[in-house]
Amino acid sequence: MSSKTRDVLEGLVKDTSLNWLLGKQTSLDDEVEEIENSPSSGSNWIPELSPVANVVIRRCSKVLGVSVNELQDSFKQEASGSVKQPSMFPRNFLEYCCFRALALSVGVTGHLTDKTFRRLTFDMMVAWELPSASSTHSLLSVDGDPTVGLEAFSRIAPAVPVIADVIISENLFGVLASSSDGARLRFSVYDKYLCGLERAIKKMKSQSESSLLSGFRSKGEKILEIDGTVTTQPVLEHIGMSTWPGRLILTDHALYFEAIKVVSFDTPKRYSLSEDLKQVVKPELTGPWGTRLFDKAVSYKSISLPEPVVMEFPELKGHTRRDYWLAIIREVLYVHRYMNKFKIVTTGVAKDEAISKAVLGVLRVQAIQELGLTNPVRYENLLPFNLCDQLPGGDHVLETLADMSSSRVLDRTNKPKEGTLYSISASDMVSQFGLVFGSSPRSSSSLVVGEVVVGDMNSLEKAVKQSRKNYEKVVLAQETVNGVEADGIDTNLAVMKELLLPVMEIGNWLLALAYWDNPLKSFVFCLFATFIIYRGWIGYVFAFASIFIAGFIVLTSFLAVQNAISQLEELVQDANIVLLKLRALLLSLFPQASEKFAVAIVVATTMMVLLPWNSLIMVVFLELFTRYSPPRRASTERMMRRLKEWWFSIPAAPVILEQQNKDDNKKTK
């Protein structure tokens, strides 16, 4: 092959690699060589930085349209003293250049379709791991292509809201890296993920702009997902003993089901996810004639419905289809609970930001589905509001998110704080894709919501990190719990549970009063019960209640007993776990929790000694019964979440079950 032909082929390869403002090179090594051989190498090369960091900063300078020297001058003027320390300068200056370049790059329509942008974001992560010229370790690569680790991904990727979110970045990295060794992310997987994001965006845009539900959707309500359009794979709606095949549609406010007619679809039924209707969305078992055999359904329950509605997602193997829908339905439900809790409903811009955050989470999950990963994926761990509902301290994360969102909305016109940059918001990014959620007017400049702190973590990142640490403790404690769960229970216990069904119904009625679902009834009951306790009539009330309950105890159907077996088995397992955890507290296997437990016992015994019984019972009753009254509801929910997290962090005491051999039994006889 002649040298001229070789030069032509090399030129073609270079042109297809980096042709977007970033030069024409095929690899980081080639660009390093180009910088070294250029006449202006002295001004483009920073001695304190590694070669790969110099290459990335040079690309950033081209994106921003300024020289490397001008970037250095800007950094020295804007950064605080601690950020400019010589030991911290390489990585902090790299972050400064990357965040500025990304904030500008994502403003270009269709940036996800450009491979040079995708390569740039990945190389930023590579450079973040090796920022300094004195770095002792070398690039880690697979088949000659560099790979990146968790810390670099979690630092750079959230600067582009559609790629990752601070809350779920660690879980997202784990899923993407699982296709290789689980510890490093390859560019081929990362590139495929971003391509999947682009396809998911186009799909959602076409659905949102369709005429589906045009007469039923409220203004600004957009379609997120549709299932059941293929007649061979419909969604089955179960209400009582009735079953209807049809199409299921999820919007950013509600769930719609359209039953299949002969040539079209029936009038859609709407199940709200935005209103506060005490909704419960959970996995459910279905089967013929009311049996519970197939784990492929989602149950929706609310106070507006006389009985739960069950949506079944049939598939030959597994329940991936159901898991996906369960996760995205809950994400829409949880984002509206978040807005209601923190009074974000009345703030249009902040409301759009929260919904857009959930929408981007759904897009990421859809992109992950396209990767075709062999390992099972827990979709709820990739959705920010789902994850906050599970994580210990997740309410603190949401509270921090609400504070950041409101403060950035108020300060959107102010100058950035020293050492702080601002990335594009989730709502602006969703709007840029042509997916306009909500009705708030868009300003010409980007909304200042996504905060990035050079050389440090912002308040949201700190809250997520603390929550992760607490979660690790819970995981370790749960491992001890899983080791002591045992299966099997006598059927007679299940029959006993069904015999006591009226008692359970009365208990549910008392719980409804205690949760103040109807404030007037709860207030009247509270006054009446306090009067009974004050007059010392508790014994008479218990005697009357026993007679009343005995008259209503009846046997229930065989199916009810069948369902009760598995439920009561779980109750027995839970009881064993409670006993083992109490034993761990008494043996001080977890000293920090044991100290708190001891203090609580001392306070309780002191009250029992000092207070008369009538007064003690009245205090306990009022404390328990008024917890969920309107003035105390918020503080009670916070206290109960902390108590629940504390309980789950306690490991179960180790126990060994030994079975005596039959031979030994014979010898004893």
PDB file of C-alpha atoms in Angstrom, residues 112 121 124 132 184 260 331 339 359 361 376 378 425 638 644 646:
ATOM      1  CA  LEU A 112     -26.899  12.889  22.389  1.00  0.00           C
ATOM      2  CA  THR A 121     -18.226  13.163  28.440  1.00  0.00           C
ATOM      3  CA  MET A 124     -13.875  13.719  31.083  1.00  0.00           C
ATOM      4  CA  SER A 132      -2.342  15.246  37.944  1.00  0.00           C
ATOM      5  CA  ARG A 184     -15.322  -0.506  35.618  1.00  0.00           C
ATOM      6  CA  ILE A 260     -60.611  -3.617  23.995  1.00  0.00           C
ATOM      7  CA  GLU A 331     -42.313   7.062  40.464  1.00  0.00           C
ATOM      8  CA  MET A 339     -44.638  17.969  45.807  1.00  0.00           C
ATOM      9  CA  VAL A 359     -39.558  11.854  33.554  1.00  0.00           C
ATOM     10  CA  GLY A 361     -35.713   8.738  35.423  1.00  0.00           C
ATOM     11  CA  PRO A 376     -31.870  -8.821  36.530  1.00  0.00           C
ATOM     12  CA  ARG A 378     -34.208  -3.534  39.988  1.00  0.00           C
ATOM     13  CA  SER A 425     -31.999  22.049  35.071  1.00  0.00           C
ATOM     14  CA  ARG A 638     -40.540  11.956  60.585  1.00  0.00           C
ATOM     15  CA  LYS A 644     -38.047   2.342  61.458  1.00  0.00           C
ATOM     16  CA  TRP A 646     -33.107   2.482  63.612  1.00  0.00           C
TER      17      TRP A 646
END
